[in-house]
GROMACS .gro file of C-alpha atoms in nm:
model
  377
    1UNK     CA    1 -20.011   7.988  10.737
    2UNK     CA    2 -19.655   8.081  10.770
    3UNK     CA    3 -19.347   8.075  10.985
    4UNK     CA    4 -19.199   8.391  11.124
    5UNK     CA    5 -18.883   8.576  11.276
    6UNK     CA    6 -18.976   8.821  11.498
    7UNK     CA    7 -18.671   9.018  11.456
    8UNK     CA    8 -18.361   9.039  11.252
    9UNK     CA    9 -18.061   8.868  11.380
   10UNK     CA   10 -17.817   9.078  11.518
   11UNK     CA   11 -17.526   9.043  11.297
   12UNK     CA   12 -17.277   9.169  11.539
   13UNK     CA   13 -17.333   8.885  11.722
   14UNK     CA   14 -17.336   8.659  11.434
   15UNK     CA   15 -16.978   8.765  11.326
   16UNK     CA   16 -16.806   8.720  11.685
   17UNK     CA   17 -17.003   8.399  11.781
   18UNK     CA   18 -16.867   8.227  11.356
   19UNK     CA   19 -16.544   8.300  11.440
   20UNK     CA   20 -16.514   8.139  11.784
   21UNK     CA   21 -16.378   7.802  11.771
   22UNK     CA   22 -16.638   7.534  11.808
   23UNK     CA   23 -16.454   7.266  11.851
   24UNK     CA   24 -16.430   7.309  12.223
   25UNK     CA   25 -16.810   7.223  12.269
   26UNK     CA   26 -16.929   6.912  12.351
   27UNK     CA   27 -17.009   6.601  12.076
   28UNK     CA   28 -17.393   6.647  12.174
   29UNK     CA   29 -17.494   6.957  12.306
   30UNK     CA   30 -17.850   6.906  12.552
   31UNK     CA   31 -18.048   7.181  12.583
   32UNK     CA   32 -18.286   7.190  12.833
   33UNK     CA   33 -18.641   7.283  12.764
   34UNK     CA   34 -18.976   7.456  12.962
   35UNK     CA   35 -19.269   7.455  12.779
   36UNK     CA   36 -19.517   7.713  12.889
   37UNK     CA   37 -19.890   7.611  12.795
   38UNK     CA   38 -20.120   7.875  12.803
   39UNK     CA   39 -20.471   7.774  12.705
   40UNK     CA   40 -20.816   7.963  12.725
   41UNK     CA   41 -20.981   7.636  12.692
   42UNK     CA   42 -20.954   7.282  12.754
   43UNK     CA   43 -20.849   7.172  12.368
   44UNK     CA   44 -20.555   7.452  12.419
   45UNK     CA   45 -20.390   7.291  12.716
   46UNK     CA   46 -20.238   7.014  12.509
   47UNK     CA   47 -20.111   6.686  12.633
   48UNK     CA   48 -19.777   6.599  12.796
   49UNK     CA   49 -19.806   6.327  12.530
   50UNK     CA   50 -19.800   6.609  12.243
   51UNK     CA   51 -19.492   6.740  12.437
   52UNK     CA   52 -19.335   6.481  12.421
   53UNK     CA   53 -19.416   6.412  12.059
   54UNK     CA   54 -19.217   6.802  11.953
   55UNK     CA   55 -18.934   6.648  12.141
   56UNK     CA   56 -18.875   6.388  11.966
   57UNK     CA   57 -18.902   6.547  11.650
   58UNK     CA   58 -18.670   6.782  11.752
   59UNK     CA   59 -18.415   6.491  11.889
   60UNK     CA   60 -18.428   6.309  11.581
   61UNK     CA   61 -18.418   6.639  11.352
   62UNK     CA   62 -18.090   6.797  11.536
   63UNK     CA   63 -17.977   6.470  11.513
   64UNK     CA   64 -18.025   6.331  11.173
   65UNK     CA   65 -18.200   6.099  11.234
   66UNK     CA   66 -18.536   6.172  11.092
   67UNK     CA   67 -18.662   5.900  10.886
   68UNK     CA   68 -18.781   6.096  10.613
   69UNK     CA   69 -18.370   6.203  10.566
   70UNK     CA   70 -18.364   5.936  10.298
   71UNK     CA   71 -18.592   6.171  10.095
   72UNK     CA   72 -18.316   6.416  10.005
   73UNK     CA   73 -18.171   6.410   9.710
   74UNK     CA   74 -17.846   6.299   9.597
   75UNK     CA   75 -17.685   6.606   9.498
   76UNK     CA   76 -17.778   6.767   9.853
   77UNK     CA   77 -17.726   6.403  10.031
   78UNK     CA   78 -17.349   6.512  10.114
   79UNK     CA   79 -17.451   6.840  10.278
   80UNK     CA   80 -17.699   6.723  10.512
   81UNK     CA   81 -17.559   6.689  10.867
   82UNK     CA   82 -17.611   6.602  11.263
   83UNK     CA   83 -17.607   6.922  11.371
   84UNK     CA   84 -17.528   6.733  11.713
   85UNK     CA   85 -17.826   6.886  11.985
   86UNK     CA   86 -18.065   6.715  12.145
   87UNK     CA   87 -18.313   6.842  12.403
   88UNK     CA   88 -18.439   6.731  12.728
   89UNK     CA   89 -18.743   6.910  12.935
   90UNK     CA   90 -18.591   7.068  13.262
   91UNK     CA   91 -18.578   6.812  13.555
   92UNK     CA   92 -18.518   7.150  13.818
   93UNK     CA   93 -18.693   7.495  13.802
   94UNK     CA   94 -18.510   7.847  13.844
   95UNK     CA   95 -18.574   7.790  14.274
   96UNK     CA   96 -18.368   7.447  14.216
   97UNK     CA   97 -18.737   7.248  14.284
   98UNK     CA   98 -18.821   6.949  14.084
   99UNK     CA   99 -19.018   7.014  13.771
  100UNK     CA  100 -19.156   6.816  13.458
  101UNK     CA  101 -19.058   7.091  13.230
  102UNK     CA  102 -19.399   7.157  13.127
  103UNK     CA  103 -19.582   7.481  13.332
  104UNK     CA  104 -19.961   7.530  13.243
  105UNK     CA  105 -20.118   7.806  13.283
  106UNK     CA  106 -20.537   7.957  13.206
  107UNK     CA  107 -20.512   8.258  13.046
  108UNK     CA  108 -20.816   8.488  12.974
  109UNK     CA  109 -20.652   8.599  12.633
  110UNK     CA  110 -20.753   8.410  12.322
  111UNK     CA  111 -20.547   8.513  12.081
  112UNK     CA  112 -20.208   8.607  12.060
  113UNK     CA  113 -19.977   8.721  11.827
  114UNK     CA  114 -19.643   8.805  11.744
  115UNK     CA  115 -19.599   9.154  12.016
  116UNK     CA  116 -19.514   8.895  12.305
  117UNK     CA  117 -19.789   8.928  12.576
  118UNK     CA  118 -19.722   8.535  12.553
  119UNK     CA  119 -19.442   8.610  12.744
  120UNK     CA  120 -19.534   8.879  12.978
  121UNK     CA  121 -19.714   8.734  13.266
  122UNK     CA  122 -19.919   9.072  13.356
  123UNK     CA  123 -20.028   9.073  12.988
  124UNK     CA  124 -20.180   8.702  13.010
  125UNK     CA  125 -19.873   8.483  12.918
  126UNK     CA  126 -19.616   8.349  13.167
  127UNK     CA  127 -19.264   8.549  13.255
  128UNK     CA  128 -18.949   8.316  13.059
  129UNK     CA  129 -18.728   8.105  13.285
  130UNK     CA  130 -18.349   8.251  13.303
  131UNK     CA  131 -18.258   8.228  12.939
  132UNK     CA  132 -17.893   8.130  13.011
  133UNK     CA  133 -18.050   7.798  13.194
  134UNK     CA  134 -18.341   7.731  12.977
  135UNK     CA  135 -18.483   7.726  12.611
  136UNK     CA  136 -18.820   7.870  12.668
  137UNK     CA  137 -19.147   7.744  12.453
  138UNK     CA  138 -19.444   7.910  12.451
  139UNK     CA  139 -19.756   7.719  12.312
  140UNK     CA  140 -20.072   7.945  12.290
  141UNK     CA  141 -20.332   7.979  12.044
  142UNK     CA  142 -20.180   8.250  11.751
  143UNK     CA  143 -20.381   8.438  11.544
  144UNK     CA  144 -20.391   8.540  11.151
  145UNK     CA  145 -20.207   8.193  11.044
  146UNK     CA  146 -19.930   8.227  11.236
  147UNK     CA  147 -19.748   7.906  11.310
  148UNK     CA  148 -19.485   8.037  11.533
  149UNK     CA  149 -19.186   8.312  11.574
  150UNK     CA  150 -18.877   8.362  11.756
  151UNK     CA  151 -18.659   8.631  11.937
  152UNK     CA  152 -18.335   8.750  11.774
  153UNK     CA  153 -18.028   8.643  11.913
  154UNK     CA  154 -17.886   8.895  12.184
  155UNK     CA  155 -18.231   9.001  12.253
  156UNK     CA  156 -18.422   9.131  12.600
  157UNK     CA  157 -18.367   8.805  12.834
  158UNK     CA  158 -18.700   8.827  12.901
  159UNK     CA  159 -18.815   8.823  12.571
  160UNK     CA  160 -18.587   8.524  12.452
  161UNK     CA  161 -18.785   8.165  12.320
  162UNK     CA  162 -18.983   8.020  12.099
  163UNK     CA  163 -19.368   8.067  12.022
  164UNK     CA  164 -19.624   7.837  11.880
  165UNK     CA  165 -19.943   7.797  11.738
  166UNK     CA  166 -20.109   7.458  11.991
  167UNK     CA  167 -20.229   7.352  11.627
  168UNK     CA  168 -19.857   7.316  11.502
  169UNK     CA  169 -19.667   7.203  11.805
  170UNK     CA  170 -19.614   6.803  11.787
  171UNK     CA  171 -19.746   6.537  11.582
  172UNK     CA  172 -20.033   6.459  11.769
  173UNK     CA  173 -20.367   6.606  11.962
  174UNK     CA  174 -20.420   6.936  11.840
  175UNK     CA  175 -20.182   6.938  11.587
  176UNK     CA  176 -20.338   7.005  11.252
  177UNK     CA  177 -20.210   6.942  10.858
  178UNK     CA  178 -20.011   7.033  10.692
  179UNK     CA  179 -19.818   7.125  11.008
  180UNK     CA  180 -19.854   6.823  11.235
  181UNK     CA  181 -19.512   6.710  11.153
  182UNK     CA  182 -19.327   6.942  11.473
  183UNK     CA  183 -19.107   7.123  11.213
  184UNK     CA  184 -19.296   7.458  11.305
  185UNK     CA  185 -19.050   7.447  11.611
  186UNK     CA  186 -18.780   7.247  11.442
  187UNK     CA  187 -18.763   7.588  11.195
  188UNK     CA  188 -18.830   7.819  11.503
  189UNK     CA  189 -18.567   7.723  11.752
  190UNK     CA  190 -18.312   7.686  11.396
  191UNK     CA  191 -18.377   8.090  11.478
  192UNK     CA  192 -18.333   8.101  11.822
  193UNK     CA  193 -17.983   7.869  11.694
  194UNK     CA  194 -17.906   8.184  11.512
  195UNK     CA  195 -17.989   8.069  11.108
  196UNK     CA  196 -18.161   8.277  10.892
  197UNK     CA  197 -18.413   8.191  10.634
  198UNK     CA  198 -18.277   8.052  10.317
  199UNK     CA  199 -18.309   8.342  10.102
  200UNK     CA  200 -18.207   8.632  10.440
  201UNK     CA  201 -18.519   8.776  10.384
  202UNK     CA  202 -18.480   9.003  10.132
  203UNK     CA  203 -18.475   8.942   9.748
  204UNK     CA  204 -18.214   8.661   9.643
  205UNK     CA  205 -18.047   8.753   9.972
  206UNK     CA  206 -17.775   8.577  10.170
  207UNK     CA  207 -17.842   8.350  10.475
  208UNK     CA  208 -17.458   8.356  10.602
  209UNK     CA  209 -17.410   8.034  10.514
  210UNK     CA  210 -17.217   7.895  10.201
  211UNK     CA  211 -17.338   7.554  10.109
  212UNK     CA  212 -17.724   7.663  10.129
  213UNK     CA  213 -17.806   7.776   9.759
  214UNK     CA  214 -17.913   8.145   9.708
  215UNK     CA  215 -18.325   8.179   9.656
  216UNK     CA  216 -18.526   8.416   9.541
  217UNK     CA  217 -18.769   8.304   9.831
  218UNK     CA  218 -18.948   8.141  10.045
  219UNK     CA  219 -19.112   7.806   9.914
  220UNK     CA  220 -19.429   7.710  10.023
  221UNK     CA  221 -19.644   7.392   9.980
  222UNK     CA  222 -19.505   7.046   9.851
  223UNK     CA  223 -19.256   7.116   9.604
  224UNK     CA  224 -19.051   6.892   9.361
  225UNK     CA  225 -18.857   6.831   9.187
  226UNK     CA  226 -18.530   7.089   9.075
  227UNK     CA  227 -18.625   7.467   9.101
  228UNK     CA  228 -18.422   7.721   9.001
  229UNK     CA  229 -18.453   8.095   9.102
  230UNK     CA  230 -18.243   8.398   9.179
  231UNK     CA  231 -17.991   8.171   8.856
  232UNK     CA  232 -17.882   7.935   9.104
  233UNK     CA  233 -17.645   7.667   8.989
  234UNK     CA  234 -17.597   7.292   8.945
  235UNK     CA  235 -17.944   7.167   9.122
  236UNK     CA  236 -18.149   7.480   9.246
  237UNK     CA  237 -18.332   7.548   9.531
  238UNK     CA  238 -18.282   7.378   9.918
  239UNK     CA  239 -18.672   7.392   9.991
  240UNK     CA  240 -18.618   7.066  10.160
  241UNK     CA  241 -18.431   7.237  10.389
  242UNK     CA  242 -18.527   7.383  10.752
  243UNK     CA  243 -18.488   7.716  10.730
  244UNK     CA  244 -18.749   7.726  10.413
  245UNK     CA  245 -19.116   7.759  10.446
  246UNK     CA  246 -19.264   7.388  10.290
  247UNK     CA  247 -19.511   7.186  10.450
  248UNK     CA  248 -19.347   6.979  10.717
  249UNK     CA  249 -19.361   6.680  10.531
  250UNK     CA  250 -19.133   6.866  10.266
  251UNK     CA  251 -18.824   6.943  10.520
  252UNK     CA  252 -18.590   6.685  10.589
  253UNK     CA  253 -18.216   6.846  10.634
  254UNK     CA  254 -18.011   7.095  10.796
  255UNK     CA  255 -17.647   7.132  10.642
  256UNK     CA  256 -17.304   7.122  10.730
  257UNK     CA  257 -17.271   7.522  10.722
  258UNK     CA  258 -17.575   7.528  10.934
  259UNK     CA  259 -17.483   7.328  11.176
  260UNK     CA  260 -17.124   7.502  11.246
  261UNK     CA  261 -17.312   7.828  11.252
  262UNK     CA  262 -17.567   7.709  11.529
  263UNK     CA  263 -17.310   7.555  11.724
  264UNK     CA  264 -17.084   7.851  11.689
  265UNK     CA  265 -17.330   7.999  11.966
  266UNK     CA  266 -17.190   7.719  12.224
  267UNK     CA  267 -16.817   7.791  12.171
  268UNK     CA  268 -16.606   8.018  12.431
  269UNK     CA  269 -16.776   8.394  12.442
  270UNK     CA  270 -17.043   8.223  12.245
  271UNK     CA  271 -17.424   8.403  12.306
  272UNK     CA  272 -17.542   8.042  12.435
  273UNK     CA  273 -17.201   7.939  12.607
  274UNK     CA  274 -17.397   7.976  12.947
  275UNK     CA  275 -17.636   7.694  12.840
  276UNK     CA  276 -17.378   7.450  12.845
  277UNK     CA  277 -17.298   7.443  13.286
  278UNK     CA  278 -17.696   7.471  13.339
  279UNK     CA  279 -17.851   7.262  13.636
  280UNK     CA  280 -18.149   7.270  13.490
  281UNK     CA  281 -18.138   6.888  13.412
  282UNK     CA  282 -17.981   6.773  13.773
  283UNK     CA  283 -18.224   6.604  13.979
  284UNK     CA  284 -18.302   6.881  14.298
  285UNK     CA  285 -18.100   6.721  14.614
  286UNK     CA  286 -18.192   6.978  14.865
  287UNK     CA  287 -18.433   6.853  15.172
  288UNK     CA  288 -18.651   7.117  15.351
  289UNK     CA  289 -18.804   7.051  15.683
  290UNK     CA  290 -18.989   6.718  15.750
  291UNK     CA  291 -19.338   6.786  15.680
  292UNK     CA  292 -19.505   6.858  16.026
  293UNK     CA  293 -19.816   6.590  16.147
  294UNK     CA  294 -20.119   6.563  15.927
  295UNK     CA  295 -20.295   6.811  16.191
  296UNK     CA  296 -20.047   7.096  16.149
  297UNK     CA  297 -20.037   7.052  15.771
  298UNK     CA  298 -20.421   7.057  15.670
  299UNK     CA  299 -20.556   7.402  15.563
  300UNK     CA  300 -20.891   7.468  15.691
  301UNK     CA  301 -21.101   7.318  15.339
  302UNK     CA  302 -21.257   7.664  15.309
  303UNK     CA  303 -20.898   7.821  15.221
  304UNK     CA  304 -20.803   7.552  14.998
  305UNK     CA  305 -20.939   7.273  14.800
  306UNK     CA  306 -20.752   6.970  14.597
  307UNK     CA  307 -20.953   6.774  14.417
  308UNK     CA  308 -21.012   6.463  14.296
  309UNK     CA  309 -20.839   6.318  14.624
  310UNK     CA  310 -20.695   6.038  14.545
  311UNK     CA  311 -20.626   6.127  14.193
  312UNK     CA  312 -20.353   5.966  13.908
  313UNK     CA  313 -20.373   6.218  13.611
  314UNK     CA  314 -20.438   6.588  13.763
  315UNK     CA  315 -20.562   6.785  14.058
  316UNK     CA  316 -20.775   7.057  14.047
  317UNK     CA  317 -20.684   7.334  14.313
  318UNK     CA  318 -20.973   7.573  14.403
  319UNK     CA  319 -20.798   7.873  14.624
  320UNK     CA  320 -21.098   8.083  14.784
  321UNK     CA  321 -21.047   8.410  14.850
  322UNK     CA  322 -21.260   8.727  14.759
  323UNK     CA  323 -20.943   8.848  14.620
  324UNK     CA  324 -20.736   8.729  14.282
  325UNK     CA  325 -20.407   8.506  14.399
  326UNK     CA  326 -20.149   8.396  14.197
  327UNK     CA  327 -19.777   8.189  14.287
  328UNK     CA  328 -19.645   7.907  14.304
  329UNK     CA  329 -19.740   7.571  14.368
  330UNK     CA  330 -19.495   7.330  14.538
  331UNK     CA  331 -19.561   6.955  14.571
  332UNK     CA  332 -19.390   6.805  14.867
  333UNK     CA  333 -19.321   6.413  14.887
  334UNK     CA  334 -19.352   6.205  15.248
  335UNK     CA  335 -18.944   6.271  15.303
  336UNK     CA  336 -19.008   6.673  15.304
  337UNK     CA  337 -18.885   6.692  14.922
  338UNK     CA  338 -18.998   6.930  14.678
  339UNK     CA  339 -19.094   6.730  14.371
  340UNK     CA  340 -19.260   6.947  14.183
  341UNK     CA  341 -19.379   7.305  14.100
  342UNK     CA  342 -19.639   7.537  13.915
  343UNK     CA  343 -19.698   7.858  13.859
  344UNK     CA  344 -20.066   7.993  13.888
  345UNK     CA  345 -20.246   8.271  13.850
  346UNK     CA  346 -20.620   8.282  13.928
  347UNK     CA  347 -20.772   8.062  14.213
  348UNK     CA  348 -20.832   7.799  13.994
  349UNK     CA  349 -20.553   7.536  13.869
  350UNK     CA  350 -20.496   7.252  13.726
  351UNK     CA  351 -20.131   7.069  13.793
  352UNK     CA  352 -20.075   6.793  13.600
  353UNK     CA  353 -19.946   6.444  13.861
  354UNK     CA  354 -19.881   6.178  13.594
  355UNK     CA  355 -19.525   6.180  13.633
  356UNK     CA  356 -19.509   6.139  14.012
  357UNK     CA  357 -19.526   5.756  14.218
  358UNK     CA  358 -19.881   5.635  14.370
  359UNK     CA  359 -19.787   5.809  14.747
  360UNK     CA  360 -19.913   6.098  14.969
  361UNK     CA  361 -19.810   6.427  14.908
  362UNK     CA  362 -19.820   6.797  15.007
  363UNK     CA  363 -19.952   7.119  14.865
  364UNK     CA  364 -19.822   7.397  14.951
  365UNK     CA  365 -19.902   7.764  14.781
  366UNK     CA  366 -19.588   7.959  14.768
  367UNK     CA  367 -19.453   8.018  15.161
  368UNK     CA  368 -19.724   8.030  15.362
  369UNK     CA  369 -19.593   7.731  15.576
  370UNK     CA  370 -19.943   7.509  15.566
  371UNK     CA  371 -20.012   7.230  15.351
  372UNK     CA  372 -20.304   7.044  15.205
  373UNK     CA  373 -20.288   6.637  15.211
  374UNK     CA  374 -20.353   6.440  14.872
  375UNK     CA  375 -20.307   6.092  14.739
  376UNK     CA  376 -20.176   5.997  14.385
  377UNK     CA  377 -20.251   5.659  14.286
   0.00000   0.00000   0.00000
């Protein structure tokens, strides 16, 4: 099992983003977050409960705040720091409709790995929301141990996120030991924050930051204890750090250099500065047209069917046609209101409801101006 950068980190853009001034970004920095489920099966399309599980890992992690802090050391205590993030999935989609953050979508792939199809929607995956609005997360099912891997910074838009393994996302469902703890994406999106592994991949190499010792390499397991490699002074090797390779229950800290280094990105002409005016977490205002009489709005029930009706968890939307169809899905309240949204692609979906009120709604798929009539309860 392992942990992986996809590519190297564009050190151009590491030098001009460390020598903006970061003091002109906010105390707390929120990122906002879609997380793009693609599952070939029904244990792949994980829970909004494990969702919400890798948030708050990540919340307490950027933050400090983990319990398991009190496990570093003494001689590192002084160095560990609230790097000062937290993140929030999107309330608002790229078309400014209401969204949970989470899109979930069947693919007939059932394996990926680290060449991106995950985020190519004509190669099975699903297409990234605007990177300078969104931190994307893709959770699939990775093959040949691979836990997860990131984009460089400065990369293809389209190509920029996060991807990982269902079994290492969270701390719950299908998240499996030794990397049920979340820190698979804790250590992934340190990448996408522009940190490098401990030891800059290469032989005692340098990570660009000064108060992370030098390493030989990566550590792996449950270490203790001091280690000393590449003749690193005073108390060894960081392995409780991040940016190593350890279990999850082994990493505990980022640092002080770390954290000015990631939040470098935020300052003025920073690679992430565009993150910071995003209205990816304002609650969608806009009205369309009220929703015409229940006689205009029903689709003939051989076109489209939602099912169970009423329902409280999920609805299952069966869209028959000879041919292949794929979208969107919009959710409309009573007021005309788009509350929610869903990409699809095959006549068969599944949209999860939970986080709507007990009231009628309306289906729509894409434009096509007719809607199909379901209760949530």
């Amino acid at each position: 099992m392992r942990r992986f950068l996809l590519l190297p980190l564009l050190m151009a853009v590491s030098s001009f983003v460390l020598a903006q001034n970061a003091g002109s970004t906010p105390a707390v920095i929120t990122i906002p977050v879609v997380v793009h489920v693609l599952y070939n099966n029904a244990q792949q399309n994980i829970s909004d409960a494990q969702i919400r599980s890798q948030l708050d890992v990540l919340n307490k992690d950027y933050s400090g705040t983990n319990a398991d802090r009190s496990q570093t050391p003494a001689y590192f205590a002084n160095l560990a720091a609230d790097c000062g993030f937290q993140f929030k999935l999107a309330s608002q989609d790229p078309d400014g409709l209401a969204t949970n953050g989470i899109v979930r979508k069947y693919t007939s792939i059932q394996y990926f790995s680290n060449d991106d199809r995950a985020k190519s929607a004509t190669n099975g995956g699903d297409a990234a929301w605007n990177r300078d609005q969104y931190l994307n997360i893709w959770v699939c099912n990775l093959t040949g141990g691979l836990l997860g891997y990131t984009s460089a910074v400065g990369c293809a838009a389209e190509k920029d996120g996060v991807v990982i393994s269902y079994t290492a996302f969270g701390t719950m469902g299908t998240a499996t030991a030794p990397f049920n703890g979340g820190r698979t994406a804790t250590h992934e999106i340190g990448h996408w924050l522009n940190l490098r592994h401990l030891w800059g991949d290469t032989y005692c190499g340098d990570d660009g930051v000064d108060d992370t010792p030098q390493q030989r390499a990566s550590n792996r397991g449950t270490p203790t204890g001091e280690r000393f490699t590449c003749g690193n002074t005073a108390h060894g090797d960081m392995y409780m750090n991040f940016m190593d390779l350890t279990d999850d229950a082994s990493m505990h800290l980022f640092t002080l250099g770390q954290r000015q280094r990631m939040r470098a990105l935020f300052a003025s002409g920073g690679a992430r500065q565009a993150l910071l005016s995003t209205p990816a977490l304002q609650q969608p205002s806009a009205l369309v047209k009220a929703i015409p009489s229940v006689a205009e709005t029903t689709l003939p029930s051989s076109f489209m069917v939602v099912y169970p009706n009423p329902a409280s968890e999920t609805i299952v939307v069966d869209i028959n046609t000879k041919e292949a169809v794929s979208g969107k899905l919009v959710i409309f309240n009573a007021a005309g209101q788009p509350v929610l949204s869903q990409q699809f692609n095959s006549n068969h979906a599944v949209v999860s409801i939970s986080q709507l009120p007990a009231g009628i709604y309306y289906l729509r798929q894409g434009n096509t101006g007719s809607f199909v009539k379901f209760m949530k309860r």
